[in-house]
Structure formats: structure tokens, C-alpha cells
mmCIF file of C-alpha atoms in Angstrom:
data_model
loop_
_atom_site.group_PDB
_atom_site.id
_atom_site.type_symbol
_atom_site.label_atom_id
_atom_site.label_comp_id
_atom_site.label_asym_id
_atom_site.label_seq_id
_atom_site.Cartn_x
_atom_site.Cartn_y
_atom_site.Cartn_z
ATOM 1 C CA UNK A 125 -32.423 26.004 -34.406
ATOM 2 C CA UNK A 126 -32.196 27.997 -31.430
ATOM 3 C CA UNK A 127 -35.849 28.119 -30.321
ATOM 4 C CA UNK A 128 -35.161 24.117 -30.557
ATOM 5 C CA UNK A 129 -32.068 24.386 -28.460
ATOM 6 C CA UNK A 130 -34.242 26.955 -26.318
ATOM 7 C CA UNK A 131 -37.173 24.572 -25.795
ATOM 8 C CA UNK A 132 -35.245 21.953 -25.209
ATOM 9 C CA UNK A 133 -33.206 23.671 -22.342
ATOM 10 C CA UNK A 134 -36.900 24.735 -21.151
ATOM 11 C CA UNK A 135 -37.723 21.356 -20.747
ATOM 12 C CA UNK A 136 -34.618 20.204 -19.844
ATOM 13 C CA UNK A 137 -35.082 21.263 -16.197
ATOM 14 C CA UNK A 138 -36.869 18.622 -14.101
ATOM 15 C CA UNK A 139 -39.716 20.194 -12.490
ATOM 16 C CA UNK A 140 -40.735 21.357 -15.639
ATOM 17 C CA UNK A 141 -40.471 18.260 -17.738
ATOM 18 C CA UNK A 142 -42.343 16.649 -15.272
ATOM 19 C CA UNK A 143 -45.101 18.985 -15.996
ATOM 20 C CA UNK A 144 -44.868 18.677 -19.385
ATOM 21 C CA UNK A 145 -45.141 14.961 -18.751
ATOM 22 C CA UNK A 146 -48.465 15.557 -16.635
ATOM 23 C CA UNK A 147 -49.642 17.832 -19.434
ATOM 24 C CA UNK A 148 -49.563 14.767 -22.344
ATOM 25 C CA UNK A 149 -52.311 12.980 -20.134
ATOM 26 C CA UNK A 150 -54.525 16.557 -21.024
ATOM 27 C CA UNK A 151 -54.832 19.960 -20.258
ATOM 28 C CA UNK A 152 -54.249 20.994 -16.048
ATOM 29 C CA UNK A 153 -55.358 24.040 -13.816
ATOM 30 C CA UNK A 154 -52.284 25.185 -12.033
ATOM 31 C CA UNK A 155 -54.235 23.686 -8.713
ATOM 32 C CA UNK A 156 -54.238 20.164 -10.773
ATOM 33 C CA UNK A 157 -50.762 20.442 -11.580
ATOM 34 C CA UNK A 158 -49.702 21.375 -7.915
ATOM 35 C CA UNK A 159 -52.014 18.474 -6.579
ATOM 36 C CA UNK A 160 -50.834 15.853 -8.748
ATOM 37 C CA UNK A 161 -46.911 16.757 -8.701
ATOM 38 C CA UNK A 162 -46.800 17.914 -5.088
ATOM 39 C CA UNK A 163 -44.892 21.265 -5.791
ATOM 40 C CA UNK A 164 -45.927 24.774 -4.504
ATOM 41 C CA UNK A 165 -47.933 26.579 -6.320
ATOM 42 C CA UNK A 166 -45.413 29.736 -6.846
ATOM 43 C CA UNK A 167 -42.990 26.961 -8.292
ATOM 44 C CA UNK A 168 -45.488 25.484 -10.824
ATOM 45 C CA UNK A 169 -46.958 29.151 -11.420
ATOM 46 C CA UNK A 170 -43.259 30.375 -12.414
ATOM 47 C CA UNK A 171 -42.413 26.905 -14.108
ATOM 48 C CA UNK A 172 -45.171 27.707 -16.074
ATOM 49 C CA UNK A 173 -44.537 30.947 -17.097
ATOM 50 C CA UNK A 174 -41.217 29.806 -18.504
ATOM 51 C CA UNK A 175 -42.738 27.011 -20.505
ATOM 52 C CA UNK A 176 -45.300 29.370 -21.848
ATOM 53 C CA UNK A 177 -42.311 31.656 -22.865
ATOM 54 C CA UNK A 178 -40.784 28.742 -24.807
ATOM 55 C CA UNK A 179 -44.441 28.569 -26.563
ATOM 56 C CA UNK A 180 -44.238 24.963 -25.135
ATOM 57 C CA UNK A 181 -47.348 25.552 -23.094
ATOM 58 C CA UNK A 182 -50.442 27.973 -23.309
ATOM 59 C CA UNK A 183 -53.411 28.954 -20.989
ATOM 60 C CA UNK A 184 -56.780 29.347 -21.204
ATOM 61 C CA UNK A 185 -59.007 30.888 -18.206
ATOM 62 C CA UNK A 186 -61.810 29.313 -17.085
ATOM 63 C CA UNK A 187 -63.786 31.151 -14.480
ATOM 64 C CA UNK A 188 -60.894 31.886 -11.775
ATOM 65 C CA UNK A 189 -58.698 29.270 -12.969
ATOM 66 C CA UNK A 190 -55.641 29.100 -15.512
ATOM 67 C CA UNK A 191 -55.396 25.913 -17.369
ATOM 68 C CA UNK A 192 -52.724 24.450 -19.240
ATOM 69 C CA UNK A 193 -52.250 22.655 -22.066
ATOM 70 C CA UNK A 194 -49.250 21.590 -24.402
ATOM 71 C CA UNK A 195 -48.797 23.349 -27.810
ATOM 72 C CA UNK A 196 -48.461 20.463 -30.453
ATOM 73 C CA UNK A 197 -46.450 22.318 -33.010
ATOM 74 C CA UNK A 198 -42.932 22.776 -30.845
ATOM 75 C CA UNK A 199 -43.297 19.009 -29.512
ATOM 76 C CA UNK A 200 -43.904 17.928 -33.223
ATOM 77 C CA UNK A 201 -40.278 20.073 -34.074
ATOM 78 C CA UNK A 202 -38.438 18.423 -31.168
ATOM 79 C CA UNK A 203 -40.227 14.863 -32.149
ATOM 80 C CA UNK A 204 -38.761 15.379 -35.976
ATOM 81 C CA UNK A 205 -35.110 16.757 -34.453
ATOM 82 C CA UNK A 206 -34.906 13.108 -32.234
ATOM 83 C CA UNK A 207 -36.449 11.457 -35.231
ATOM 84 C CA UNK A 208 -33.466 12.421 -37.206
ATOM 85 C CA UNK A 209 -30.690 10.746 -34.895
ATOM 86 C CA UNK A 210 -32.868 7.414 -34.835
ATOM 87 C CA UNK A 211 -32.922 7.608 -38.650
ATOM 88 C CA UNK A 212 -28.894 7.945 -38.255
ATOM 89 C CA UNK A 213 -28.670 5.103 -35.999
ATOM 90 C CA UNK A 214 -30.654 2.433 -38.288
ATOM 91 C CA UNK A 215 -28.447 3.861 -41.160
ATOM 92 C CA UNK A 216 -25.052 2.799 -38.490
ATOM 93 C CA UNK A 217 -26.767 -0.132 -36.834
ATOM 94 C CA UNK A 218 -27.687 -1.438 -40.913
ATOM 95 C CA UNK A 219 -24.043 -0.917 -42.006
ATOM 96 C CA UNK A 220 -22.743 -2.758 -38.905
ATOM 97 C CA UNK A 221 -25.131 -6.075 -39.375
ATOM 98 C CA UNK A 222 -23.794 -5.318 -43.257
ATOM 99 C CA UNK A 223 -20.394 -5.860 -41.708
ATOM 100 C CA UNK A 224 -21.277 -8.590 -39.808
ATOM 101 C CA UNK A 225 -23.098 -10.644 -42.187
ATOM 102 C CA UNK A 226 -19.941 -10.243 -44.300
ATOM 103 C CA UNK A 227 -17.611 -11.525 -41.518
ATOM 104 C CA UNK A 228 -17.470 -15.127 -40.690
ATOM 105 C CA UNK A 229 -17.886 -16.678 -37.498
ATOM 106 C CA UNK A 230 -13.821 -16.879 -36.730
ATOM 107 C CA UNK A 231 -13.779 -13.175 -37.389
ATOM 108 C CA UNK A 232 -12.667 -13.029 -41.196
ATOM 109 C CA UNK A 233 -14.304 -11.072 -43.580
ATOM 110 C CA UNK A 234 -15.786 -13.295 -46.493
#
């Protein structure tokens, strides 16, 4: 649970989620990444680094460039963790049309 909670702090932080955002469409040189997001590249480089860290992101080098790509497994974790409170909510939202199948239109329970 705390790489979770560590991840999802990671990606918590704006600039960074909007990368990970950019990097679902495919992998990204850091050059990409500053073109398309309009950041400097020291920002994205050390945004980067972080979300590497987190093993959220990892690099490959190709010639002189770095490029990026998400890591499925820790997005498949933090898909399953927010999976688990939708599961919870159709389990409250079923009780509550329950309820109010039970209850007539004046507001009595039948």
C-alpha cells in the first residue's frame, strides 16, 4: 500500500500527470514531451526522473535521445485500487434504488 499511496502522490502533481496523460497516447522523447506540453526541458527532465522513481515511467535510449514510456503494471494496481471504490458505490447506489423501490411515491415505505 504505500508504493500505491507513493505513486499516486507521484502523479498527483500536475505537471506530471499531464505527462503521464501524454504518455497513454505512446511512448515520448523528452524533446516530444517538452514540445507537446510546452514546459522546459529541466522541468520535464526532473518530472521525469521522479516518475521513473515511482517505477511509473521507464526509458529507453535511442541514439542521443531518452524516450519514455508508461510501465503497465503500477497503472494496472492503481486501476484495481479505483476499481474497488466503484465496486463499493454500485453495492450503495443498489441498496439505495432497493430502498427506493420499497418506498412509495408519498414517501412511505411499503
Amino acid at each position: 500500500m504505500d508504493e500505491l499511496q507513493h505513486q499516486l502522490s507521484v502523479i498527483a502533481e500536475p505537471s506530471r500527470f499531464r505527462i503521464v496523460e501524454l504518455l497513454r497516447s505512446g511512448p515520448h522523447s523528452v524533446g516530444g514531451i517538452v514540445d507537446a506540453l510546452g514546459m522546459a526541458q529541466p522541468h520535464v527532465s526532473r518530472h521525469l526522473r521522479l516518475l521513473a522513481e515511482a517505477g511509473l515511467v521507464d526509458a529507453t535510449r535511442q541514439a542521443q535521445q531518452r524516450i519514455y514510456r508508461l510501465r503497465p503494471e503500477p497503472l494496472r494496481d492503481i486501476g484495481a485500487w479505483a476499481q474497488s471504490f466503484a465496486v463499493l458505490w454500485t453495492e450503495r447506489l443498489d441498496r439505495l434504488g432497493d430502498f427506493l423501490d420499497d418506498t412509495d411515491p408519498n414517501g412511505d415505505r411499503t
